mmCIF file of C-alpha atoms in Angstrom:
data_model
loop_
_atom_site.group_PDB
_atom_site.id
_atom_site.type_symbol
_atom_site.label_atom_id
_atom_site.label_comp_id
_atom_site.label_asym_id
_atom_site.label_seq_id
_atom_site.Cartn_x
_atom_site.Cartn_y
_atom_site.Cartn_z
ATOM 1 C CA UNK P 6 -39.750 -61.258 49.299
ATOM 2 C CA UNK P 7 -43.473 -62.023 49.098
ATOM 3 C CA UNK P 8 -45.065 -65.161 47.769
ATOM 4 C CA UNK P 9 -46.353 -68.678 48.242
ATOM 5 C CA UNK P 10 -44.001 -71.629 48.570
ATOM 6 C CA UNK P 11 -45.161 -75.242 48.276
ATOM 7 C CA UNK P 12 -42.999 -77.625 50.263
ATOM 8 C CA UNK P 13 -43.018 -81.405 50.646
ATOM 9 C CA UNK P 14 -42.895 -81.857 54.410
ATOM 10 C CA UNK P 15 -40.898 -84.926 55.469
ATOM 11 C CA UNK P 16 -42.001 -87.286 58.243
ATOM 12 C CA UNK P 17 -40.751 -86.751 61.786
ATOM 13 C CA UNK P 18 -41.010 -82.971 61.844
ATOM 14 C CA UNK P 19 -43.911 -80.739 62.898
ATOM 15 C CA UNK P 20 -45.423 -78.216 60.492
ATOM 16 C CA UNK P 21 -44.243 -75.397 62.753
ATOM 17 C CA UNK P 22 -40.666 -76.687 62.680
ATOM 18 C CA UNK P 23 -40.768 -77.062 58.892
ATOM 19 C CA UNK P 24 -41.955 -73.462 58.547
ATOM 20 C CA UNK P 25 -39.276 -72.291 60.978
ATOM 21 C CA UNK P 26 -36.581 -73.948 58.831
ATOM 22 C CA UNK P 27 -37.928 -72.270 55.699
ATOM 23 C CA UNK P 28 -37.971 -68.924 57.515
ATOM 24 C CA UNK P 29 -34.311 -69.324 58.463
ATOM 25 C CA UNK P 30 -33.230 -70.482 54.998
ATOM 26 C CA UNK P 31 -34.988 -67.621 53.213
ATOM 27 C CA UNK P 32 -34.228 -65.077 55.927
ATOM 28 C CA UNK P 33 -37.745 -63.621 55.843
ATOM 29 C CA UNK P 34 -39.586 -61.681 58.561
ATOM 30 C CA UNK P 35 -43.017 -63.250 58.344
ATOM 31 C CA UNK P 36 -44.080 -66.743 57.308
ATOM 32 C CA UNK P 37 -47.013 -69.017 58.065
ATOM 33 C CA UNK P 38 -48.536 -72.235 56.797
ATOM 34 C CA UNK P 39 -52.049 -72.969 55.580
ATOM 35 C CA UNK P 40 -53.037 -76.218 57.275
ATOM 36 C CA UNK P 41 -51.167 -78.336 59.818
ATOM 37 C CA UNK P 42 -49.819 -81.800 59.035
ATOM 38 C CA UNK P 43 -49.140 -84.241 61.882
ATOM 39 C CA UNK P 44 -45.408 -84.848 62.490
ATOM 40 C CA UNK P 45 -45.617 -88.416 61.093
ATOM 41 C CA UNK P 46 -47.416 -87.197 57.945
ATOM 42 C CA UNK P 47 -45.719 -86.052 54.750
ATOM 43 C CA UNK P 48 -46.670 -83.983 51.749
ATOM 44 C CA UNK P 49 -47.953 -80.614 50.685
ATOM 45 C CA UNK P 50 -47.479 -77.756 53.115
ATOM 46 C CA UNK P 51 -48.403 -74.322 51.756
ATOM 47 C CA UNK P 52 -46.092 -71.626 53.142
ATOM 48 C CA UNK P 53 -47.153 -67.994 52.813
ATOM 49 C CA UNK P 54 -44.308 -65.477 52.966
ATOM 50 C CA UNK P 55 -44.538 -61.858 54.203
ATOM 51 C CA UNK P 56 -47.447 -60.080 52.427
ATOM 52 C CA UNK P 57 -48.802 -63.443 51.216
ATOM 53 C CA UNK P 58 -49.634 -64.410 54.823
ATOM 54 C CA UNK P 59 -52.872 -62.458 54.246
ATOM 55 C CA UNK P 60 -53.901 -65.222 51.836
ATOM 56 C CA UNK P 61 -53.322 -68.096 54.283
ATOM 57 C CA UNK P 62 -56.949 -68.085 55.444
ATOM 58 C CA UNK P 63 -58.177 -68.804 51.904
ATOM 59 C CA UNK P 64 -55.999 -71.909 51.612
ATOM 60 C CA UNK P 65 -56.695 -72.991 55.191
ATOM 61 C CA UNK P 66 -60.392 -73.554 54.527
ATOM 62 C CA UNK P 67 -59.981 -75.219 51.129
ATOM 63 C CA UNK P 68 -60.619 -78.891 50.411
ATOM 64 C CA UNK P 69 -57.781 -81.382 50.868
ATOM 65 C CA UNK P 70 -56.644 -84.601 49.163
ATOM 66 C CA UNK P 71 -54.733 -87.300 51.033
ATOM 67 C CA UNK P 72 -53.186 -90.687 50.375
ATOM 68 C CA UNK P 73 -53.422 -92.830 53.486
ATOM 69 C CA UNK P 74 -52.915 -96.343 54.813
ATOM 70 C CA UNK P 75 -54.818 -97.862 57.715
ATOM 71 C CA UNK P 76 -54.161 -101.085 59.590
ATOM 72 C CA UNK P 77 -57.125 -103.119 60.764
ATOM 73 C CA UNK P 78 -57.255 -105.012 64.047
ATOM 74 C CA UNK P 79 -55.415 -102.492 66.243
ATOM 75 C CA UNK P 80 -56.785 -99.335 67.891
ATOM 76 C CA UNK P 81 -54.518 -96.720 69.479
ATOM 77 C CA UNK P 82 -55.234 -93.780 71.771
ATOM 78 C CA UNK P 83 -54.032 -91.298 69.111
ATOM 79 C CA UNK P 84 -55.759 -93.155 66.235
ATOM 80 C CA UNK P 85 -52.371 -93.472 64.507
ATOM 81 C CA UNK P 86 -49.149 -95.445 64.885
ATOM 82 C CA UNK P 87 -47.583 -92.888 67.263
ATOM 83 C CA UNK P 88 -49.947 -93.816 70.095
ATOM 84 C CA UNK P 89 -50.341 -96.636 72.606
ATOM 85 C CA UNK P 90 -52.396 -99.702 71.712
ATOM 86 C CA UNK P 91 -55.757 -99.714 73.479
ATOM 87 C CA UNK P 92 -57.314 -102.797 71.832
ATOM 88 C CA UNK P 93 -56.500 -105.596 69.410
ATOM 89 C CA UNK P 94 -58.865 -107.826 67.441
ATOM 90 C CA UNK P 95 -58.721 -110.643 64.936
ATOM 91 C CA UNK P 96 -59.130 -109.336 61.382
ATOM 92 C CA UNK P 97 -61.702 -111.412 59.466
ATOM 93 C CA UNK P 98 -61.159 -112.297 55.802
ATOM 94 C CA UNK P 99 -63.328 -109.445 54.541
ATOM 95 C CA UNK P 100 -64.446 -109.542 50.927
ATOM 96 C CA UNK P 101 -63.409 -106.619 48.739
ATOM 97 C CA UNK P 102 -67.106 -105.841 48.297
ATOM 98 C CA UNK P 103 -67.657 -105.533 52.064
ATOM 99 C CA UNK P 104 -64.643 -103.239 52.472
ATOM 100 C CA UNK P 105 -65.718 -101.086 49.511
ATOM 101 C CA UNK P 106 -69.259 -100.850 50.928
ATOM 102 C CA UNK P 107 -67.980 -99.600 54.308
ATOM 103 C CA UNK P 108 -65.621 -97.064 52.713
ATOM 104 C CA UNK P 109 -68.424 -95.724 50.476
ATOM 105 C CA UNK P 110 -70.705 -95.298 53.498
ATOM 106 C CA UNK P 111 -68.453 -92.475 54.729
ATOM 107 C CA UNK P 112 -68.860 -90.404 51.559
ATOM 108 C CA UNK P 113 -71.014 -87.299 51.823
ATOM 109 C CA UNK P 114 -71.736 -84.836 54.602
ATOM 110 C CA UNK P 115 -71.359 -86.255 58.084
ATOM 111 C CA UNK P 116 -70.474 -85.430 61.697
ATOM 112 C CA UNK P 117 -66.984 -86.251 62.988
ATOM 113 C CA UNK P 118 -65.750 -86.085 66.578
ATOM 114 C CA UNK P 119 -62.214 -84.603 66.601
ATOM 115 C CA UNK P 120 -59.560 -86.802 68.273
ATOM 116 C CA UNK P 121 -58.500 -85.950 71.829
ATOM 117 C CA UNK P 122 -54.911 -85.871 70.538
ATOM 118 C CA UNK P 123 -55.226 -82.867 68.251
ATOM 119 C CA UNK P 124 -54.094 -79.255 67.976
ATOM 120 C CA UNK P 125 -57.611 -77.983 68.725
ATOM 121 C CA UNK P 126 -57.646 -75.905 71.897
ATOM 122 C CA UNK P 127 -59.568 -76.073 75.163
ATOM 123 C CA UNK P 128 -59.351 -72.899 77.229
ATOM 124 C CA UNK P 129 -56.297 -71.907 75.201
ATOM 125 C CA UNK P 130 -54.444 -75.219 75.636
ATOM 126 C CA UNK P 131 -53.980 -77.716 72.748
ATOM 127 C CA UNK P 132 -55.942 -80.931 73.371
ATOM 128 C CA UNK P 133 -52.876 -83.127 72.810
ATOM 129 C CA UNK P 134 -51.065 -81.411 75.701
ATOM 130 C CA UNK P 135 -54.017 -82.085 78.011
ATOM 131 C CA UNK P 136 -54.297 -85.687 76.744
ATOM 132 C CA UNK P 137 -50.623 -86.323 77.543
ATOM 133 C CA UNK P 138 -51.383 -85.285 81.123
ATOM 134 C CA UNK P 139 -54.247 -87.773 81.248
ATOM 135 C CA UNK P 140 -56.963 -85.139 80.741
ATOM 136 C CA UNK P 141 -59.178 -86.266 77.865
ATOM 137 C CA UNK P 142 -61.271 -83.379 76.519
ATOM 138 C CA UNK P 143 -63.777 -84.383 73.864
ATOM 139 C CA UNK P 144 -64.896 -81.660 71.512
ATOM 140 C CA UNK P 145 -68.397 -81.788 70.013
ATOM 141 C CA UNK P 146 -68.840 -83.414 66.616
ATOM 142 C CA UNK P 147 -68.217 -81.141 63.622
ATOM 143 C CA UNK P 148 -69.736 -81.166 60.173
ATOM 144 C CA UNK P 149 -67.337 -82.440 57.521
ATOM 145 C CA UNK P 150 -67.686 -83.644 53.946
ATOM 146 C CA UNK P 151 -65.977 -86.650 52.401
ATOM 147 C CA UNK P 152 -66.306 -85.947 48.691
ATOM 148 C CA UNK P 153 -64.728 -89.164 47.479
ATOM 149 C CA UNK P 154 -62.836 -92.188 48.811
ATOM 150 C CA UNK P 155 -60.975 -94.513 46.494
ATOM 151 C CA UNK P 156 -59.424 -97.770 47.672
ATOM 152 C CA UNK P 157 -56.013 -98.168 46.020
ATOM 153 C CA UNK P 158 -54.869 -101.464 47.497
ATOM 154 C CA UNK P 159 -56.154 -104.085 49.923
ATOM 155 C CA UNK P 160 -53.486 -106.226 51.558
ATOM 156 C CA UNK P 161 -55.093 -107.212 54.844
ATOM 157 C CA UNK P 162 -54.673 -106.095 57.536
ATOM 158 C CA UNK P 163 -53.651 -102.962 55.611
ATOM 159 C CA UNK P 164 -55.761 -100.853 53.229
ATOM 160 C CA UNK P 165 -54.331 -98.018 51.165
ATOM 161 C CA UNK P 166 -56.750 -95.323 49.996
ATOM 162 C CA UNK P 167 -57.101 -91.785 48.623
ATOM 163 C CA UNK P 168 -59.621 -89.343 50.061
ATOM 164 C CA UNK P 169 -60.824 -85.899 49.034
ATOM 165 C CA UNK P 170 -62.396 -84.086 51.979
ATOM 166 C CA UNK P 171 -63.375 -80.734 53.408
ATOM 167 C CA UNK P 172 -61.054 -78.727 55.633
ATOM 168 C CA UNK P 173 -61.124 -79.849 59.264
ATOM 169 C CA UNK P 174 -61.443 -83.559 58.458
ATOM 170 C CA UNK P 175 -59.238 -85.847 60.547
ATOM 171 C CA UNK P 176 -58.058 -88.802 58.448
ATOM 172 C CA UNK P 177 -56.919 -90.538 61.657
ATOM 173 C CA UNK P 178 -60.489 -90.417 62.898
ATOM 174 C CA UNK P 179 -61.839 -91.548 59.534
ATOM 175 C CA UNK P 180 -59.521 -94.594 59.682
ATOM 176 C CA UNK P 181 -60.611 -95.386 63.251
ATOM 177 C CA UNK P 182 -64.285 -95.018 62.314
ATOM 178 C CA UNK P 183 -63.862 -97.335 59.302
ATOM 179 C CA UNK P 184 -62.291 -99.907 61.628
ATOM 180 C CA UNK P 185 -65.191 -99.584 64.073
ATOM 181 C CA UNK P 186 -67.732 -100.074 61.284
ATOM 182 C CA UNK P 187 -65.898 -103.183 60.109
ATOM 183 C CA UNK P 188 -65.999 -104.420 63.706
ATOM 184 C CA UNK P 189 -62.275 -104.940 64.282
ATOM 185 C CA UNK P 190 -60.884 -101.451 64.877
ATOM 186 C CA UNK P 191 -58.136 -99.670 62.930
ATOM 187 C CA UNK P 192 -55.500 -96.981 63.126
ATOM 188 C CA UNK P 193 -53.652 -94.867 60.575
ATOM 189 C CA UNK P 194 -50.086 -95.904 59.700
ATOM 190 C CA UNK P 195 -49.295 -93.526 56.826
ATOM 191 C CA UNK P 196 -50.595 -90.160 55.622
ATOM 192 C CA UNK P 197 -49.534 -87.934 52.730
ATOM 193 C CA UNK P 198 -51.255 -84.745 51.604
ATOM 194 C CA UNK P 199 -51.210 -84.454 47.820
ATOM 195 C CA UNK P 200 -53.662 -81.598 47.296
ATOM 196 C CA UNK P 201 -54.924 -78.489 49.061
ATOM 197 C CA UNK P 202 -57.645 -76.005 48.112
ATOM 198 C CA UNK P 203 -58.664 -78.251 45.212
#
């Protein structure tokens, strides 16, 4: 059996565990995925089976589309709702115009500092494992592109939006950076990938 399988990853399971389940169900020798989703995130996970694993690299570096929800006024150490709260602020009654202006300011090519809780490695060890031991390793900023951000719903303190971005973009970090620019902080509370290699 060779081919590409598109699965809708549920929340509460890592990408590796999802792939492992597929491997068991299909009873295949070789399987891999093209782009990790955080355990709390849901949505499109591209699984490449046997000979198709050679194609994984092509999907890995493709653009992505996500639906996401951020909550203003609370910052966490992981930049999402799985982490510990590090600061809380009052959320002003922002106008829709002000929120739209801040969101638009992130469109285009920019530099993004990856979160310390991520699967990126330092000397062969994932950053999140080091962070859990109290060792915060900050990677240098990386070039990313936010092609388009669309606000779907504003219900303060929450904002739901859709973003099309280049591979390697952290939506958690984007949410945190939007919160910083608005002056009250933010963290991501929901994330769903709806497109890959678009």
